[in-house]
PDB file of C-alpha atoms in Angstrom:
ATOM      1  CA  ASP A 563       0.404  -0.212   0.015  1.00 69.00           C
ATOM      2  CA  GLN A 564       1.743   3.449  -1.234  1.00 83.00           C
ATOM      3  CA  GLN A 565       0.936   6.141   0.984  1.00 93.00           C
ATOM      4  CA  VAL A 566       2.616   9.095  -1.045  1.00 96.00           C
ATOM      5  CA  LYS A 567       1.107   8.355  -4.409  1.00 95.00           C
ATOM      6  CA  GLN A 568       2.134  10.375  -7.769  1.00 96.00           C
ATOM      7  CA  ASN A 569      -0.297   9.446 -10.611  1.00 92.00           C
ATOM      8  CA  SER A 570       1.488  11.299 -13.473  1.00 94.00           C
ATOM      9  CA  PRO A 571       4.333   9.077 -14.385  1.00 94.00           C
ATOM     10  CA  SER A 572       5.584  12.027 -16.766  1.00 96.00           C
ATOM     11  CA  LEU A 573       4.567  15.784 -17.583  1.00 97.00           C
ATOM     12  CA  SER A 574       5.416  17.555 -20.485  1.00 97.00           C
ATOM     13  CA  VAL A 575       5.197  21.524 -20.910  1.00 97.00           C
ATOM     14  CA  GLN A 576       6.448  24.742 -22.646  1.00 97.00           C
ATOM     15  CA  GLU A 577       8.575  27.067 -21.701  1.00 97.00           C
ATOM     16  CA  GLY A 578       7.488  30.044 -19.951  1.00 97.00           C
ATOM     17  CA  ARG A 579       4.288  27.990 -19.041  1.00 97.00           C
ATOM     18  CA  ILE A 580       3.677  27.010 -15.505  1.00 98.00           C
ATOM     19  CA  SER A 581       4.291  23.485 -14.430  1.00 98.00           C
ATOM     20  CA  ILE A 582       1.926  21.410 -11.996  1.00 98.00           C
ATOM     21  CA  LEU A 583       3.059  18.309 -10.075  1.00 98.00           C
ATOM     22  CA  ASN A 584       0.884  16.913  -7.854  1.00 98.00           C
ATOM     23  CA  CYS A 585       1.048  14.116  -5.197  1.00 98.00           C
ATOM     24  CA  ASP A 586      -1.629  12.444  -2.926  1.00 98.00           C
ATOM     25  CA  TYR A 587      -0.836  10.540   0.400  1.00 97.00           C
ATOM     26  CA  THR A 588      -3.214   8.175   2.566  1.00 96.00           C
ATOM     27  CA  ASN A 589      -1.226   8.577   5.960  1.00 94.00           C
ATOM     28  CA  SER A 590      -3.300  11.607   8.472  1.00 93.00           C
ATOM     29  CA  MET A 591      -0.109  11.852  10.752  1.00 93.00           C
ATOM     30  CA  PHE A 592       2.030  13.145   8.347  1.00 94.00           C
ATOM     31  CA  ASP A 593       2.899  16.271   8.453  1.00 93.00           C
ATOM     32  CA  TYR A 594       5.795  17.794   6.917  1.00 94.00           C
ATOM     33  CA  PHE A 595       6.191  17.511   2.849  1.00 96.00           C
ATOM     34  CA  LEU A 596       9.189  17.927   0.781  1.00 96.00           C
ATOM     35  CA  TRP A 597       9.788  18.402  -2.921  1.00 98.00           C
ATOM     36  CA  TYR A 598      12.735  16.723  -4.476  1.00 97.00           C
ATOM     37  CA  LYS A 599      14.537  17.257  -8.191  1.00 97.00           C
ATOM     38  CA  LYS A 600      16.523  14.622  -9.444  1.00 96.00           C
ATOM     39  CA  TYR A 601      18.806  14.465 -12.368  1.00 95.00           C
ATOM     40  CA  PRO A 602      19.994  11.330 -14.163  1.00 92.00           C
ATOM     41  CA  ALA A 603      23.335   9.958 -12.680  1.00 90.00           C
ATOM     42  CA  GLU A 604      22.724  12.214  -9.165  1.00 94.00           C
ATOM     43  CA  GLY A 605      20.973  11.513  -6.366  1.00 95.00           C
ATOM     44  CA  PRO A 606      17.447  13.620  -5.221  1.00 96.00           C
ATOM     45  CA  THR A 607      18.362  17.211  -4.411  1.00 96.00           C
ATOM     46  CA  PHE A 608      16.033  18.670  -2.202  1.00 96.00           C
ATOM     47  CA  LEU A 609      14.037  21.854  -3.232  1.00 97.00           C
ATOM     48  CA  ILE A 610      11.244  22.859  -1.348  1.00 97.00           C
ATOM     49  CA  SER A 611       9.281  22.052   1.849  1.00 95.00           C
ATOM     50  CA  ILE A 612       6.241  22.840   4.070  1.00 96.00           C
ATOM     51  CA  SER A 613       5.067  21.900   7.575  1.00 94.00           C
ATOM     52  CA  SER A 614       1.240  20.726   8.026  1.00 94.00           C
ATOM     53  CA  ILE A 615       0.869  23.722   9.466  1.00 94.00           C
ATOM     54  CA  LYS A 616       1.166  25.720   6.356  1.00 95.00           C
ATOM     55  CA  ASP A 617      -0.621  25.807   3.286  1.00 96.00           C
ATOM     56  CA  LYS A 618       1.639  27.513   0.974  1.00 97.00           C
ATOM     57  CA  ASN A 619       5.165  27.780   0.870  1.00 97.00           C
ATOM     58  CA  GLU A 620       7.028  29.822  -1.557  1.00 97.00           C
ATOM     59  CA  ASP A 621      10.439  29.894  -2.607  1.00 96.00           C
ATOM     60  CA  GLY A 622      11.387  32.096  -6.143  1.00 97.00           C
ATOM     61  CA  ARG A 623       9.729  30.221  -9.038  1.00 97.00           C
ATOM     62  CA  PHE A 624       8.937  27.021  -7.171  1.00 98.00           C
ATOM     63  CA  THR A 625       5.774  27.104  -4.874  1.00 98.00           C
ATOM     64  CA  VAL A 626       4.212  24.139  -3.151  1.00 98.00           C
ATOM     65  CA  PHE A 627       0.642  23.764  -2.064  1.00 98.00           C
ATOM     66  CA  LEU A 628      -0.975  21.651   0.795  1.00 98.00           C
ATOM     67  CA  ASN A 629      -4.783  20.515   0.793  1.00 97.00           C
ATOM     68  CA  LYS A 630      -4.683  18.526   3.831  1.00 96.00           C
ATOM     69  CA  SER A 631      -8.479  17.512   3.602  1.00 96.00           C
ATOM     70  CA  ALA A 632      -7.999  16.413   0.385  1.00 97.00           C
ATOM     71  CA  LYS A 633      -4.673  14.898   1.831  1.00 97.00           C
ATOM     72  CA  HIS A 634      -2.823  16.352  -1.305  1.00 97.00           C
ATOM     73  CA  LEU A 635      -0.173  18.749  -2.434  1.00 97.00           C
ATOM     74  CA  SER A 636       1.450  19.781  -5.496  1.00 98.00           C
ATOM     75  CA  LEU A 637       4.239  21.854  -6.369  1.00 98.00           C
ATOM     76  CA  HIS A 638       3.911  24.679  -9.162  1.00 98.00           C
ATOM     77  CA  ILE A 639       6.745  25.859 -10.766  1.00 98.00           C
ATOM     78  CA  VAL A 640       6.176  29.459 -12.740  1.00 97.00           C
ATOM     79  CA  PRO A 641       7.771  29.651 -15.001  1.00 97.00           C
ATOM     80  CA  SER A 642       8.491  26.575 -16.213  1.00 98.00           C
ATOM     81  CA  GLN A 643      12.907  26.471 -17.865  1.00 97.00           C
ATOM     82  CA  PRO A 644      14.189  23.867 -19.808  1.00 96.00           C
ATOM     83  CA  GLY A 645      17.005  23.265 -17.015  1.00 96.00           C
ATOM     84  CA  ASP A 646      13.943  21.958 -14.767  1.00 97.00           C
ATOM     85  CA  SER A 647      13.794  18.616 -16.801  1.00 97.00           C
ATOM     86  CA  ALA A 648      13.971  16.201 -14.018  1.00 97.00           C
ATOM     87  CA  VAL A 649      12.069  13.418 -11.906  1.00 96.00           C
ATOM     88  CA  TYR A 650       9.689  14.948  -9.232  1.00 98.00           C
ATOM     89  CA  PHE A 651       9.631  13.348  -5.881  1.00 97.00           C
ATOM     90  CA  CYS A 652       7.328  14.324  -3.171  1.00 97.00           C
ATOM     91  CA  ALA A 653       7.976  12.821   0.102  1.00 96.00           C
ATOM     92  CA  ALA A 654       6.615  12.981   3.664  1.00 95.00           C
ATOM     93  CA  SER A 655       7.385  12.390   7.258  1.00 92.00           C
ATOM     94  CA  GLU A 656       5.555  12.112  10.328  1.00 88.00           C
ATOM     95  CA  SER A 657       7.296  13.668  13.932  1.00 81.00           C
ATOM     96  CA  ASN A 658       6.846  10.618  15.981  1.00 75.00           C
ATOM     97  CA  ALA A 659       8.309   8.509  13.024  1.00 72.00           C
ATOM     98  CA  GLY A 660      11.570  10.366  13.528  1.00 71.00           C
ATOM     99  CA  ASN A 661      12.894  11.946  10.147  1.00 76.00           C
ATOM    100  CA  MET A 662      12.151   8.623   7.962  1.00 86.00           C
ATOM    101  CA  LEU A 663      10.764   9.950   4.631  1.00 90.00           C
ATOM    102  CA  THR A 664       8.224   8.098   2.320  1.00 92.00           C
ATOM    103  CA  PHE A 665       8.490   9.017  -1.102  1.00 94.00           C
ATOM    104  CA  GLY A 666       6.002   8.950  -3.841  1.00 95.00           C
ATOM    105  CA  GLY A 667       6.721   7.330  -7.460  1.00 94.00           C
ATOM    106  CA  GLY A 668       7.926  10.844  -9.248  1.00 95.00           C
ATOM    107  CA  THR A 669       7.056  12.308 -11.844  1.00 97.00           C
ATOM    108  CA  ARG A 670       9.451  13.105 -15.230  1.00 97.00           C
ATOM    109  CA  LEU A 671       9.085  16.900 -16.377  1.00 98.00           C
ATOM    110  CA  MET A 672      10.138  17.622 -19.652  1.00 98.00           C
ATOM    111  CA  VAL A 673      10.547  21.520 -20.031  1.00 97.00           C
ATOM    112  CA  LYS A 674      10.616  21.950 -23.796  1.00 96.00           C
ATOM    113  CA  PRO A 675      11.654  25.390 -25.333  1.00 92.00           C
TER     114      PRO A 675
ATOM    115  CA  ASP B 118      30.387  22.067   2.817  1.00 62.00           C
ATOM    116  CA  ALA B 119      31.105  18.576   0.783  1.00 81.00           C
ATOM    117  CA  GLY B 120      27.448  16.701   0.837  1.00 94.00           C
ATOM    118  CA  VAL B 121      27.196  13.538   1.114  1.00 97.00           C
ATOM    119  CA  ILE B 122      29.699  11.065  -0.047  1.00 97.00           C
ATOM    120  CA  GLN B 123      29.275   7.793  -1.572  1.00 98.00           C
ATOM    121  CA  SER B 124      31.459   4.734  -2.820  1.00 96.00           C
ATOM    122  CA  PRO B 125      32.243   3.123  -5.303  1.00 97.00           C
ATOM    123  CA  ARG B 126      29.854   4.495  -7.937  1.00 97.00           C
ATOM    124  CA  HIS B 127      29.343   1.876 -10.066  1.00 97.00           C
ATOM    125  CA  GLU B 128      29.804  -1.735  -9.126  1.00 96.00           C
ATOM    126  CA  VAL B 129      29.393  -4.609 -11.103  1.00 97.00           C
ATOM    127  CA  THR B 130      30.020  -8.384  -9.673  1.00 96.00           C
ATOM    128  CA  GLU B 131      29.360 -10.983 -10.128  1.00 96.00           C
ATOM    129  CA  MET B 132      26.152 -13.580  -7.898  1.00 96.00           C
ATOM    130  CA  GLY B 133      27.609 -14.662  -4.938  1.00 96.00           C
ATOM    131  CA  GLN B 134      29.972 -12.052  -3.673  1.00 97.00           C
ATOM    132  CA  GLU B 135      30.376  -9.916  -1.449  1.00 97.00           C
ATOM    133  CA  VAL B 136      29.184  -5.885  -2.122  1.00 97.00           C
ATOM    134  CA  THR B 137      30.090  -3.715   0.374  1.00 98.00           C
ATOM    135  CA  LEU B 138      28.686   0.467  -0.522  1.00 98.00           C
ATOM    136  CA  ARG B 139      30.056   2.846   1.585  1.00 98.00           C
ATOM    137  CA  CYS B 140      28.918   6.263   2.568  1.00 98.00           C
ATOM    138  CA  LYS B 141      30.312   9.994   4.798  1.00 98.00           C
ATOM    139  CA  PRO B 142      27.393  11.762   5.798  1.00 97.00           C
ATOM    140  CA  ILE B 143      27.805  15.507   6.524  1.00 95.00           C
ATOM    141  CA  SER B 144      29.796  16.508   8.692  1.00 94.00           C
ATOM    142  CA  GLY B 145      28.071  17.032  11.682  1.00 92.00           C
ATOM    143  CA  HIS B 146      24.617  15.200  10.864  1.00 93.00           C
ATOM    144  CA  ASN B 147      23.458  12.920  13.472  1.00 91.00           C
ATOM    145  CA  SER B 148      21.013  10.284  11.408  1.00 93.00           C
ATOM    146  CA  LEU B 149      22.109   8.496   8.314  1.00 96.00           C
ATOM    147  CA  PHE B 150      19.913   6.621   5.483  1.00 96.00           C
ATOM    148  CA  TRP B 151      20.061   3.994   3.119  1.00 97.00           C
ATOM    149  CA  TYR B 152      17.390   3.943   0.189  1.00 97.00           C
ATOM    150  CA  ARG B 153      17.120   1.858  -2.841  1.00 96.00           C
ATOM    151  CA  GLN B 154      15.789   3.112  -6.065  1.00 95.00           C
ATOM    152  CA  THR B 155      13.964   0.521  -8.380  1.00 92.00           C
ATOM    153  CA  MET B 156      11.972   0.874 -11.836  1.00 87.00           C
ATOM    154  CA  MET B 157       9.535  -1.714  -9.529  1.00 85.00           C
ATOM    155  CA  ARG B 158       9.413  -0.559  -6.720  1.00 86.00           C
ATOM    156  CA  GLY B 159      11.112   3.316  -6.659  1.00 88.00           C
ATOM    157  CA  LEU B 160      12.650   4.835  -3.640  1.00 92.00           C
ATOM    158  CA  GLU B 161      12.604   2.677  -0.238  1.00 92.00           C
ATOM    159  CA  LEU B 162      13.840   2.891   2.533  1.00 93.00           C
ATOM    160  CA  LEU B 163      16.017   0.334   4.188  1.00 95.00           C
ATOM    161  CA  ILE B 164      16.749   1.487   7.083  1.00 95.00           C
ATOM    162  CA  TYR B 165      18.505   4.525   9.477  1.00 92.00           C
ATOM    163  CA  PHE B 166      21.078   5.589  12.083  1.00 94.00           C
ATOM    164  CA  ASN B 167      20.706   8.195  14.806  1.00 91.00           C
ATOM    165  CA  ASN B 168      23.783   9.054  16.405  1.00 92.00           C
ATOM    166  CA  ASN B 169      25.274   5.923  14.902  1.00 94.00           C
ATOM    167  CA  VAL B 170      22.410   3.504  16.226  1.00 94.00           C
ATOM    168  CA  PRO B 171      20.060   1.898  13.840  1.00 94.00           C
ATOM    169  CA  ILE B 172      17.058   2.702  14.584  1.00 91.00           C
ATOM    170  CA  ASP B 173      14.416   1.308  12.156  1.00 90.00           C
ATOM    171  CA  ASP B 174      15.849  -1.445  10.060  1.00 92.00           C
ATOM    172  CA  SER B 175      12.210  -2.908   8.471  1.00 90.00           C
ATOM    173  CA  GLY B 176      12.985  -2.319   5.233  1.00 91.00           C
ATOM    174  CA  MET B 177      16.158  -4.070   4.727  1.00 94.00           C
ATOM    175  CA  PRO B 178      15.135  -7.244   2.263  1.00 87.00           C
ATOM    176  CA  GLU B 179      16.782 -10.194   3.833  1.00 85.00           C
ATOM    177  CA  ASP B 180      19.845 -11.289   5.985  1.00 90.00           C
ATOM    178  CA  ARG B 181      21.877 -10.884   3.490  1.00 95.00           C
ATOM    179  CA  PHE B 182      21.724  -6.815   3.563  1.00 96.00           C
ATOM    180  CA  SER B 183      23.537  -5.920   6.811  1.00 97.00           C
ATOM    181  CA  ALA B 184      24.567  -2.033   7.488  1.00 97.00           C
ATOM    182  CA  LYS B 185      26.845  -0.546  10.271  1.00 96.00           C
ATOM    183  CA  MET B 186      27.460   2.281  10.668  1.00 97.00           C
ATOM    184  CA  PRO B 187      31.040   2.793  13.286  1.00 96.00           C
ATOM    185  CA  ASN B 188      31.553   5.976  13.909  1.00 94.00           C
ATOM    186  CA  ALA B 189      29.498   9.894  12.906  1.00 93.00           C
ATOM    187  CA  SER B 190      31.197  10.086   9.474  1.00 94.00           C
ATOM    188  CA  PHE B 191      30.818   6.393   7.838  1.00 96.00           C
ATOM    189  CA  SER B 192      28.677   4.249   6.899  1.00 98.00           C
ATOM    190  CA  THR B 193      28.517   0.622   4.997  1.00 98.00           C
ATOM    191  CA  LEU B 194      25.624  -1.368   3.536  1.00 98.00           C
ATOM    192  CA  LYS B 195      26.718  -4.876   2.781  1.00 97.00           C
ATOM    193  CA  ILE B 196      25.606  -7.401   0.623  1.00 97.00           C
ATOM    194  CA  GLN B 197      26.152 -11.202   0.594  1.00 96.00           C
ATOM    195  CA  PRO B 198      25.542 -13.401  -0.984  1.00 95.00           C
ATOM    196  CA  SER B 199      24.872 -10.858  -3.816  1.00 96.00           C
ATOM    197  CA  GLU B 200      21.587 -11.625  -6.291  1.00 96.00           C
ATOM    198  CA  PRO B 201      20.706 -10.590  -9.581  1.00 96.00           C
ATOM    199  CA  ARG B 202      17.418  -9.106  -8.257  1.00 94.00           C
ATOM    200  CA  ASP B 203      20.046  -7.178  -5.758  1.00 96.00           C
ATOM    201  CA  SER B 204      20.647  -4.772  -8.415  1.00 96.00           C
ATOM    202  CA  ALA B 205      19.380  -1.439  -8.333  1.00 97.00           C
ATOM    203  CA  VAL B 206      20.714   2.505  -7.755  1.00 97.00           C
ATOM    204  CA  TYR B 207      21.820   2.692  -3.783  1.00 98.00           C
ATOM    205  CA  PHE B 208      21.641   6.072  -2.234  1.00 98.00           C
ATOM    206  CA  CYS B 209      22.982   7.154   1.615  1.00 98.00           C
ATOM    207  CA  ALA B 210      20.946  10.406   2.809  1.00 96.00           C
ATOM    208  CA  SER B 211      22.035  12.505   5.615  1.00 95.00           C
ATOM    209  CA  GLY B 212      19.965  15.216   7.856  1.00 92.00           C
ATOM    210  CA  PRO B 213      20.354  16.602  11.275  1.00 87.00           C
ATOM    211  CA  ARG B 214      18.247  15.418  14.228  1.00 75.00           C
ATOM    212  CA  ILE B 215      16.184  18.210  14.769  1.00 75.00           C
ATOM    213  CA  TYR B 216      12.730  17.254  12.688  1.00 75.00           C
ATOM    214  CA  ASN B 217      11.499  19.076   9.808  1.00 80.00           C
ATOM    215  CA  GLN B 218      14.956  19.494   8.377  1.00 85.00           C
ATOM    216  CA  PRO B 219      15.219  17.846   5.107  1.00 90.00           C
ATOM    217  CA  GLN B 220      17.554  15.012   4.077  1.00 92.00           C
ATOM    218  CA  HIS B 221      20.762  15.365   1.860  1.00 95.00           C
ATOM    219  CA  PHE B 222      21.684  12.872  -0.852  1.00 96.00           C
ATOM    220  CA  GLY B 223      24.842  11.679  -2.176  1.00 97.00           C
ATOM    221  CA  ASP B 224      24.675   9.987  -5.722  1.00 96.00           C
ATOM    222  CA  GLY B 225      24.453   6.802  -5.031  1.00 97.00           C
ATOM    223  CA  THR B 226      26.325   3.604  -6.156  1.00 98.00           C
ATOM    224  CA  ARG B 227      24.690   1.719  -8.990  1.00 97.00           C
ATOM    225  CA  LEU B 228      24.915  -1.960  -8.503  1.00 97.00           C
ATOM    226  CA  SER B 229      24.675  -4.686 -11.093  1.00 97.00           C
ATOM    227  CA  ILE B 230      24.524  -8.191 -10.164  1.00 97.00           C
ATOM    228  CA  LEU B 231      25.175 -10.782 -13.038  1.00 95.00           C
TER     229      LEU B 231
END
């Protein structure tokens, strides 16, 4: 049973447009959520996070939205750039379980010039 | 600052051989994590340590897998004997013990068991 799901394995977006990546979770105890970006042959790189006490966190072109009632989070990238092409993983953890992360399956984003 | 360092980057070996993967966490980080990435199962946590002590090893697939952290700056993941189904990319990550802080990953070891 996957506790964190990314239902879109891939997404293609034109440069300059908005990219929206989605993630759903089932464990209501999760209270910290993160997005990682991964390029081929490299490890995942931390991108942005959000605590469950917030519903939005913004960092430059990247914004994460959290809808606790729907158990859904999304990552918005505006404007999208070709260098954003990568695999994006969402992850979640709960404060009572240490710092263990549960990852979604990833979404491959392709930004076309 | 140096990030998480893993070695080797690639390992190809024959079935039945012992494999040892190495990890140097970021200095000052108290938590260390070993993950495995496969096409079928994605990124899955194998084991994690806090202050060099194994806390949760429920993700370790079977007794052929073992992990140690003899000190704060070094950890190993060992597979003995190795099997073709162990072929995957193995990542090590470290993080501060403070909650709500992200883990930082190494670049992984791509393991191929023939």
